[in-house]
mmCIF file with all atom_site columns, C-alpha atoms and ligand atoms in Angstrom:
data_model
loop_
_atom_site.group_PDB
_atom_site.id
_atom_site.type_symbol
_atom_site.label_atom_id
_atom_site.label_alt_id
_atom_site.label_comp_id
_atom_site.label_asym_id
_atom_site.label_entity_id
_atom_site.label_seq_id
_atom_site.pdbx_PDB_ins_code
_atom_site.Cartn_x
_atom_site.Cartn_y
_atom_site.Cartn_z
_atom_site.occupancy
_atom_site.B_iso_or_equiv
_atom_site.pdbx_formal_charge
_atom_site.auth_seq_id
_atom_site.auth_comp_id
_atom_site.auth_asym_id
_atom_site.auth_atom_id
_atom_site.pdbx_PDB_model_num
ATOM   1   C CA  . UNK O 1 1   ? -122.335 -86.146  16.015 1.00 98.00 ? 752  UNK O CA  1
ATOM   2   C CA  . UNK O 1 2   ? -122.578 -84.591  19.479 1.00 98.00 ? 753  UNK O CA  1
ATOM   3   C CA  . UNK O 1 3   ? -124.681 -85.271  22.557 1.00 98.00 ? 754  UNK O CA  1
ATOM   4   C CA  . UNK O 1 4   ? -125.891 -82.156  24.334 1.00 98.00 ? 755  UNK O CA  1
ATOM   5   C CA  . UNK O 1 5   ? -126.724 -82.503  28.016 1.00 98.00 ? 756  UNK O CA  1
ATOM   6   C CA  . UNK O 1 6   ? -128.762 -79.506  29.125 1.00 98.00 ? 757  UNK O CA  1
ATOM   7   C CA  . UNK O 1 7   ? -129.727 -79.168  32.801 1.00 98.00 ? 758  UNK O CA  1
ATOM   8   C CA  . UNK O 1 8   ? -132.527 -76.675  33.340 1.00 97.00 ? 759  UNK O CA  1
ATOM   9   C CA  . UNK O 1 9   ? -134.888 -75.521  36.044 1.00 95.00 ? 760  UNK O CA  1
ATOM   10  C CA  . UNK O 1 10  ? -138.106 -77.555  36.201 1.00 96.00 ? 761  UNK O CA  1
ATOM   11  C CA  . UNK O 1 11  ? -140.080 -74.340  35.618 1.00 94.00 ? 762  UNK O CA  1
ATOM   12  C CA  . UNK O 1 12  ? -138.477 -73.973  32.171 1.00 96.00 ? 763  UNK O CA  1
ATOM   13  C CA  . UNK O 1 13  ? -138.618 -77.641  31.170 1.00 97.00 ? 764  UNK O CA  1
ATOM   14  C CA  . UNK O 1 14  ? -141.855 -77.555  29.156 1.00 97.00 ? 765  UNK O CA  1
ATOM   15  C CA  . UNK O 1 15  ? -140.828 -74.456  27.222 1.00 97.00 ? 766  UNK O CA  1
ATOM   16  C CA  . UNK O 1 16  ? -137.384 -75.900  26.429 1.00 98.00 ? 767  UNK O CA  1
ATOM   17  C CA  . UNK O 1 17  ? -138.761 -79.253  25.316 1.00 98.00 ? 768  UNK O CA  1
ATOM   18  C CA  . UNK O 1 18  ? -141.504 -77.645  23.240 1.00 98.00 ? 769  UNK O CA  1
ATOM   19  C CA  . UNK O 1 19  ? -139.090 -75.370  21.425 1.00 98.00 ? 770  UNK O CA  1
ATOM   20  C CA  . UNK O 1 20  ? -136.609 -78.178  20.749 1.00 98.00 ? 771  UNK O CA  1
ATOM   21  C CA  . UNK O 1 21  ? -139.208 -80.555  19.311 1.00 98.00 ? 772  UNK O CA  1
ATOM   22  C CA  . UNK O 1 22  ? -140.902 -77.779  17.339 1.00 98.00 ? 773  UNK O CA  1
ATOM   23  C CA  . UNK O 1 23  ? -137.546 -77.088  15.692 1.00 98.00 ? 774  UNK O CA  1
ATOM   24  C CA  . UNK O 1 24  ? -137.377 -80.713  14.564 1.00 98.00 ? 775  UNK O CA  1
ATOM   25  C CA  . UNK O 1 25  ? -134.796 -82.143  16.974 1.00 98.00 ? 776  UNK O CA  1
ATOM   26  C CA  . UNK O 1 26  ? -135.162 -85.368  18.928 1.00 98.00 ? 777  UNK O CA  1
ATOM   27  C CA  . UNK O 1 27  ? -134.883 -85.030  22.682 1.00 98.00 ? 778  UNK O CA  1
ATOM   28  C CA  . UNK O 1 28  ? -135.044 -87.205  25.792 1.00 98.00 ? 779  UNK O CA  1
ATOM   29  C CA  . UNK O 1 29  ? -136.158 -85.667  29.064 1.00 98.00 ? 780  UNK O CA  1
ATOM   30  C CA  . UNK O 1 30  ? -134.866 -86.966  32.377 1.00 98.00 ? 781  UNK O CA  1
ATOM   31  C CA  . UNK O 1 31  ? -136.079 -86.008  35.827 1.00 98.00 ? 782  UNK O CA  1
ATOM   32  C CA  . UNK O 1 32  ? -132.900 -85.288  37.769 1.00 98.00 ? 783  UNK O CA  1
ATOM   33  C CA  . UNK O 1 33  ? -131.816 -83.880  41.112 1.00 97.00 ? 784  UNK O CA  1
ATOM   34  C CA  . UNK O 1 34  ? -129.196 -81.247  41.802 1.00 94.00 ? 785  UNK O CA  1
ATOM   35  C CA  . UNK O 1 35  ? -126.456 -82.673  43.990 1.00 94.00 ? 786  UNK O CA  1
ATOM   36  C CA  . UNK O 1 36  ? -125.980 -79.389  45.851 1.00 93.00 ? 787  UNK O CA  1
ATOM   37  C CA  . UNK O 1 37  ? -129.535 -78.107  46.261 1.00 90.00 ? 788  UNK O CA  1
ATOM   38  C CA  . UNK O 1 38  ? -131.122 -81.599  46.418 1.00 92.00 ? 789  UNK O CA  1
ATOM   39  C CA  . UNK O 1 39  ? -133.935 -80.060  44.371 1.00 92.00 ? 790  UNK O CA  1
ATOM   40  C CA  . UNK O 1 40  ? -135.449 -81.504  41.252 1.00 95.00 ? 791  UNK O CA  1
ATOM   41  C CA  . UNK O 1 41  ? -134.236 -80.237  37.905 1.00 96.00 ? 792  UNK O CA  1
ATOM   42  C CA  . UNK O 1 42  ? -134.600 -81.489  34.343 1.00 98.00 ? 793  UNK O CA  1
ATOM   43  C CA  . UNK O 1 43  ? -131.876 -82.863  32.106 1.00 98.00 ? 794  UNK O CA  1
ATOM   44  C CA  . UNK O 1 44  ? -132.344 -83.044  28.344 1.00 98.00 ? 795  UNK O CA  1
ATOM   45  C CA  . UNK O 1 45  ? -130.335 -85.348  26.089 1.00 98.00 ? 796  UNK O CA  1
ATOM   46  C CA  . UNK O 1 46  ? -130.220 -84.019  22.554 1.00 98.00 ? 797  UNK O CA  1
ATOM   47  C CA  . UNK O 1 47  ? -128.193 -85.872  19.919 1.00 98.00 ? 798  UNK O CA  1
ATOM   48  C CA  . UNK O 1 48  ? -127.439 -83.692  16.889 1.00 98.00 ? 799  UNK O CA  1
ATOM   49  C CA  . UNK O 1 49  ? -125.067 -83.260  13.973 1.00 98.00 ? 800  UNK O CA  1
ATOM   50  C CA  . UNK O 1 50  ? -122.076 -81.078  14.826 1.00 98.00 ? 801  UNK O CA  1
ATOM   51  C CA  . UNK O 1 51  ? -123.333 -78.123  12.803 1.00 98.00 ? 802  UNK O CA  1
ATOM   52  C CA  . UNK O 1 52  ? -126.582 -77.996  14.800 1.00 98.00 ? 803  UNK O CA  1
ATOM   53  C CA  . UNK O 1 53  ? -125.030 -77.710  18.267 1.00 98.00 ? 804  UNK O CA  1
ATOM   54  C CA  . UNK O 1 54  ? -125.002 -73.917  18.449 1.00 98.00 ? 805  UNK O CA  1
ATOM   55  C CA  . UNK O 1 55  ? -128.601 -73.661  17.225 1.00 98.00 ? 806  UNK O CA  1
ATOM   56  C CA  . UNK O 1 56  ? -129.806 -76.070  19.916 1.00 98.00 ? 807  UNK O CA  1
ATOM   57  C CA  . UNK O 1 57  ? -127.854 -74.301  22.653 1.00 98.00 ? 808  UNK O CA  1
ATOM   58  C CA  . UNK O 1 58  ? -129.432 -71.029  21.524 1.00 98.00 ? 809  UNK O CA  1
ATOM   59  C CA  . UNK O 1 59  ? -132.904 -72.553  21.873 1.00 98.00 ? 810  UNK O CA  1
ATOM   60  C CA  . UNK O 1 60  ? -132.099 -73.761  25.395 1.00 98.00 ? 811  UNK O CA  1
ATOM   61  C CA  . UNK O 1 61  ? -130.664 -70.369  26.304 1.00 97.00 ? 812  UNK O CA  1
ATOM   62  C CA  . UNK O 1 62  ? -133.687 -68.489  24.980 1.00 96.00 ? 813  UNK O CA  1
ATOM   63  C CA  . UNK O 1 63  ? -136.209 -70.679  26.779 1.00 97.00 ? 814  UNK O CA  1
ATOM   64  C CA  . UNK O 1 64  ? -134.409 -70.819  30.129 1.00 95.00 ? 815  UNK O CA  1
ATOM   65  C CA  . UNK O 1 65  ? -133.096 -67.290  30.463 1.00 85.00 ? 816  UNK O CA  1
ATOM   66  C CA  . UNK O 1 66  ? -132.219 -66.083  33.930 1.00 88.00 ? 817  UNK O CA  1
ATOM   67  C CA  . UNK O 1 67  ? -134.723 -63.743  35.525 1.00 86.00 ? 818  UNK O CA  1
ATOM   68  C CA  . UNK O 1 68  ? -135.417 -62.242  38.905 1.00 87.00 ? 819  UNK O CA  1
ATOM   69  C CA  . UNK O 1 69  ? -138.581 -63.135  40.785 1.00 83.00 ? 820  UNK O CA  1
ATOM   70  C CA  . UNK O 1 70  ? -139.883 -61.820  44.053 1.00 81.00 ? 821  UNK O CA  1
ATOM   71  C CA  . UNK O 1 71  ? -140.441 -64.398  46.779 1.00 77.00 ? 822  UNK O CA  1
ATOM   72  C CA  . UNK O 1 72  ? -142.399 -63.807  49.937 1.00 74.00 ? 823  UNK O CA  1
ATOM   73  C CA  . UNK O 1 73  ? -141.192 -65.542  53.060 1.00 71.00 ? 824  UNK O CA  1
ATOM   74  C CA  . UNK O 1 74  ? -143.116 -65.292  56.261 1.00 68.00 ? 825  UNK O CA  1
ATOM   75  C CA  . UNK O 1 75  ? -140.960 -65.011  59.339 1.00 68.00 ? 826  UNK O CA  1
ATOM   76  C CA  . UNK O 1 76  ? -141.567 -64.090  62.969 1.00 68.00 ? 827  UNK O CA  1
ATOM   77  C CA  . UNK O 1 77  ? -141.367 -60.375  62.158 1.00 67.00 ? 828  UNK O CA  1
ATOM   78  C CA  . UNK O 1 78  ? -143.805 -60.474  59.216 1.00 69.00 ? 829  UNK O CA  1
ATOM   79  C CA  . UNK O 1 79  ? -143.457 -60.879  55.477 1.00 70.00 ? 830  UNK O CA  1
ATOM   80  C CA  . UNK O 1 80  ? -140.016 -60.637  53.987 1.00 74.00 ? 831  UNK O CA  1
ATOM   81  C CA  . UNK O 1 81  ? -139.857 -60.050  50.222 1.00 74.00 ? 832  UNK O CA  1
ATOM   82  C CA  . UNK O 1 82  ? -136.696 -61.100  48.459 1.00 81.00 ? 833  UNK O CA  1
ATOM   83  C CA  . UNK O 1 83  ? -135.471 -60.975  44.874 1.00 84.00 ? 834  UNK O CA  1
ATOM   84  C CA  . UNK O 1 84  ? -134.261 -64.384  43.768 1.00 81.00 ? 835  UNK O CA  1
ATOM   85  C CA  . UNK O 1 85  ? -132.594 -65.312  40.488 1.00 84.00 ? 836  UNK O CA  1
ATOM   86  C CA  . UNK O 1 86  ? -134.115 -68.349  38.765 1.00 82.00 ? 837  UNK O CA  1
ATOM   87  C CA  . UNK O 1 87  ? -133.600 -70.021  35.408 1.00 86.00 ? 838  UNK O CA  1
ATOM   88  C CA  . UNK O 1 88  ? -130.429 -70.471  33.437 1.00 93.00 ? 839  UNK O CA  1
ATOM   89  C CA  . UNK O 1 89  ? -129.002 -73.714  32.151 1.00 97.00 ? 840  UNK O CA  1
ATOM   90  C CA  . UNK O 1 90  ? -125.880 -75.822  32.479 1.00 97.00 ? 841  UNK O CA  1
ATOM   91  C CA  . UNK O 1 91  ? -124.873 -77.369  29.161 1.00 98.00 ? 842  UNK O CA  1
ATOM   92  C CA  . UNK O 1 92  ? -122.323 -80.062  28.316 1.00 98.00 ? 843  UNK O CA  1
ATOM   93  C CA  . UNK O 1 93  ? -121.459 -81.096  24.760 1.00 98.00 ? 844  UNK O CA  1
ATOM   94  C CA  . UNK O 1 94  ? -119.849 -84.527  24.295 1.00 98.00 ? 845  UNK O CA  1
ATOM   95  C CA  . UNK O 1 95  ? -118.646 -86.386  21.232 1.00 98.00 ? 846  UNK O CA  1
ATOM   96  C CA  . UNK O 1 96  ? -120.753 -89.353  20.146 1.00 98.00 ? 847  UNK O CA  1
ATOM   97  C CA  . UNK O 1 97  ? -118.588 -92.214  18.967 1.00 98.00 ? 848  UNK O CA  1
ATOM   98  C CA  . UNK O 1 98  ? -121.397 -94.221  17.461 1.00 98.00 ? 849  UNK O CA  1
ATOM   99  C CA  . UNK O 1 99  ? -125.145 -93.836  16.972 1.00 98.00 ? 850  UNK O CA  1
ATOM   100 C CA  . UNK O 1 100 ? -127.395 -96.751  16.058 1.00 98.00 ? 851  UNK O CA  1
ATOM   101 C CA  . UNK O 1 101 ? -131.140 -97.215  15.885 1.00 96.00 ? 852  UNK O CA  1
ATOM   102 C CA  . UNK O 1 102 ? -131.780 -100.955 16.202 1.00 97.00 ? 853  UNK O CA  1
HETATM 103 P P1  . LIG X 2 .   ? -125.656 -74.115  38.644 1.00 85.31 ? 1005 LIG X P1  1
HETATM 104 O O1  . LIG X 2 .   ? -124.159 -74.054  38.584 1.00 85.31 ? 1005 LIG X O1  1
HETATM 105 O O2  . LIG X 2 .   ? -126.401 -73.295  37.639 1.00 85.31 ? 1005 LIG X O2  1
HETATM 106 O O3  . LIG X 2 .   ? -126.061 -75.650  38.437 1.00 85.31 ? 1005 LIG X O3  1
HETATM 107 C C1  . LIG X 2 .   ? -127.395 -76.051  38.253 1.00 85.31 ? 1005 LIG X C1  1
HETATM 108 C C2  . LIG X 2 .   ? -127.484 -77.564  38.261 1.00 85.31 ? 1005 LIG X C2  1
HETATM 109 O O4  . LIG X 2 .   ? -126.744 -78.057  37.128 1.00 85.31 ? 1005 LIG X O4  1
HETATM 110 C C3  . LIG X 2 .   ? -126.845 -78.233  39.461 1.00 85.31 ? 1005 LIG X C3  1
HETATM 111 O O5  . LIG X 2 .   ? -127.764 -78.281  40.523 1.00 85.31 ? 1005 LIG X O5  1
HETATM 112 C C4  . LIG X 2 .   ? -126.505 -79.607  38.928 1.00 85.31 ? 1005 LIG X C4  1
HETATM 113 O O6  . LIG X 2 .   ? -127.677 -80.423  38.875 1.00 85.31 ? 1005 LIG X O6  1
HETATM 114 C C5  . LIG X 2 .   ? -126.095 -79.292  37.492 1.00 85.31 ? 1005 LIG X C5  1
HETATM 115 N N1  . LIG X 2 .   ? -124.647 -79.098  37.373 1.00 85.31 ? 1005 LIG X N1  1
HETATM 116 C C6  . LIG X 2 .   ? -123.963 -77.931  37.455 1.00 85.31 ? 1005 LIG X C6  1
HETATM 117 N N2  . LIG X 2 .   ? -122.655 -78.104  37.255 1.00 85.31 ? 1005 LIG X N2  1
HETATM 118 C C7  . LIG X 2 .   ? -122.488 -79.421  37.057 1.00 85.31 ? 1005 LIG X C7  1
HETATM 119 C C8  . LIG X 2 .   ? -121.358 -80.245  36.805 1.00 85.31 ? 1005 LIG X C8  1
HETATM 120 N N3  . LIG X 2 .   ? -120.094 -79.748  36.710 1.00 85.31 ? 1005 LIG X N3  1
HETATM 121 N N4  . LIG X 2 .   ? -121.543 -81.589  36.658 1.00 85.31 ? 1005 LIG X N4  1
HETATM 122 C C9  . LIG X 2 .   ? -122.803 -82.105  36.728 1.00 85.31 ? 1005 LIG X C9  1
HETATM 123 N N5  . LIG X 2 .   ? -123.921 -81.386  36.960 1.00 85.31 ? 1005 LIG X N5  1
HETATM 124 C C10 . LIG X 2 .   ? -123.768 -80.061  37.123 1.00 85.31 ? 1005 LIG X C10 1
HETATM 125 P P2  . LIG X 2 .   ? -127.204 -78.228  42.014 1.00 85.31 ? 1005 LIG X P2  1
HETATM 126 O O7  . LIG X 2 .   ? -126.069 -79.170  42.202 1.00 85.31 ? 1005 LIG X O7  1
HETATM 127 O O8  . LIG X 2 .   ? -128.375 -78.416  42.913 1.00 85.31 ? 1005 LIG X O8  1
HETATM 128 O O9  . LIG X 2 .   ? -126.620 -76.737  42.197 1.00 85.31 ? 1005 LIG X O9  1
HETATM 129 C C11 . LIG X 2 .   ? -127.481 -75.633  42.263 1.00 85.31 ? 1005 LIG X C11 1
HETATM 130 C C12 . LIG X 2 .   ? -126.662 -74.353  42.322 1.00 85.31 ? 1005 LIG X C12 1
HETATM 131 O O10 . LIG X 2 .   ? -125.925 -74.322  43.546 1.00 85.31 ? 1005 LIG X O10 1
HETATM 132 C C13 . LIG X 2 .   ? -125.598 -74.255  41.216 1.00 85.31 ? 1005 LIG X C13 1
HETATM 133 O O11 . LIG X 2 .   ? -126.185 -73.677  40.067 1.00 85.31 ? 1005 LIG X O11 1
HETATM 134 C C14 . LIG X 2 .   ? -124.534 -73.397  41.865 1.00 85.31 ? 1005 LIG X C14 1
HETATM 135 O O12 . LIG X 2 .   ? -124.885 -72.028  41.750 1.00 85.31 ? 1005 LIG X O12 1
HETATM 136 C C15 . LIG X 2 .   ? -124.627 -73.786  43.324 1.00 85.31 ? 1005 LIG X C15 1
HETATM 137 N N6  . LIG X 2 .   ? -123.650 -74.824  43.687 1.00 85.31 ? 1005 LIG X N6  1
HETATM 138 C C16 . LIG X 2 .   ? -123.543 -76.058  43.182 1.00 85.31 ? 1005 LIG X C16 1
HETATM 139 N N7  . LIG X 2 .   ? -122.563 -76.754  43.773 1.00 85.31 ? 1005 LIG X N7  1
HETATM 140 C C17 . LIG X 2 .   ? -122.026 -75.927  44.682 1.00 85.31 ? 1005 LIG X C17 1
HETATM 141 C C18 . LIG X 2 .   ? -120.974 -76.063  45.634 1.00 85.31 ? 1005 LIG X C18 1
HETATM 142 N N8  . LIG X 2 .   ? -120.276 -77.205  45.757 1.00 85.31 ? 1005 LIG X N8  1
HETATM 143 N N9  . LIG X 2 .   ? -120.696 -74.986  46.405 1.00 85.31 ? 1005 LIG X N9  1
HETATM 144 C C19 . LIG X 2 .   ? -121.390 -73.834  46.304 1.00 85.31 ? 1005 LIG X C19 1
HETATM 145 N N10 . LIG X 2 .   ? -122.412 -73.642  45.427 1.00 85.31 ? 1005 LIG X N10 1
HETATM 146 C C20 . LIG X 2 .   ? -122.718 -74.679  44.629 1.00 85.31 ? 1005 LIG X C20 1
#
């Protein structure tokens, strides 16, 4: 068994969780904070059999794909429109030594 830790943007959290549960996997959602940005993000814990790891990662990837959005910042000289990349996910896969439901 493996434990997948998937850190995603808050904007993608509902879509990721919905797709994971709809596919029949159990998931725990944690509200987390990026150490660098100090902004909120979402971490999912997903415990699965080894042969399901790639399928779950694919779901996370599909639902949190990177995209470019336009942001409008107002500065002293007027509106400044920038293209910013959002989305994406950071995924860790760890071995689970033991799993019990008590
Ligand atoms: P990402 O590398 O895509 O990381 C997104 C979030 O995933 C991170 O948020 C953090 O919560 C988690 N994460 C990434 N790598 C991790 C690791 N090895 N261990 C544990 N958690 C991890 P933030 O820390 O707020 O970082 C936001 C973005 O800022 C990062 O995006 C990266 O592009 C950049 N970044 C992070 N640390 C940096 C640093 N020391 N110097 C320069 N840029 C950094």
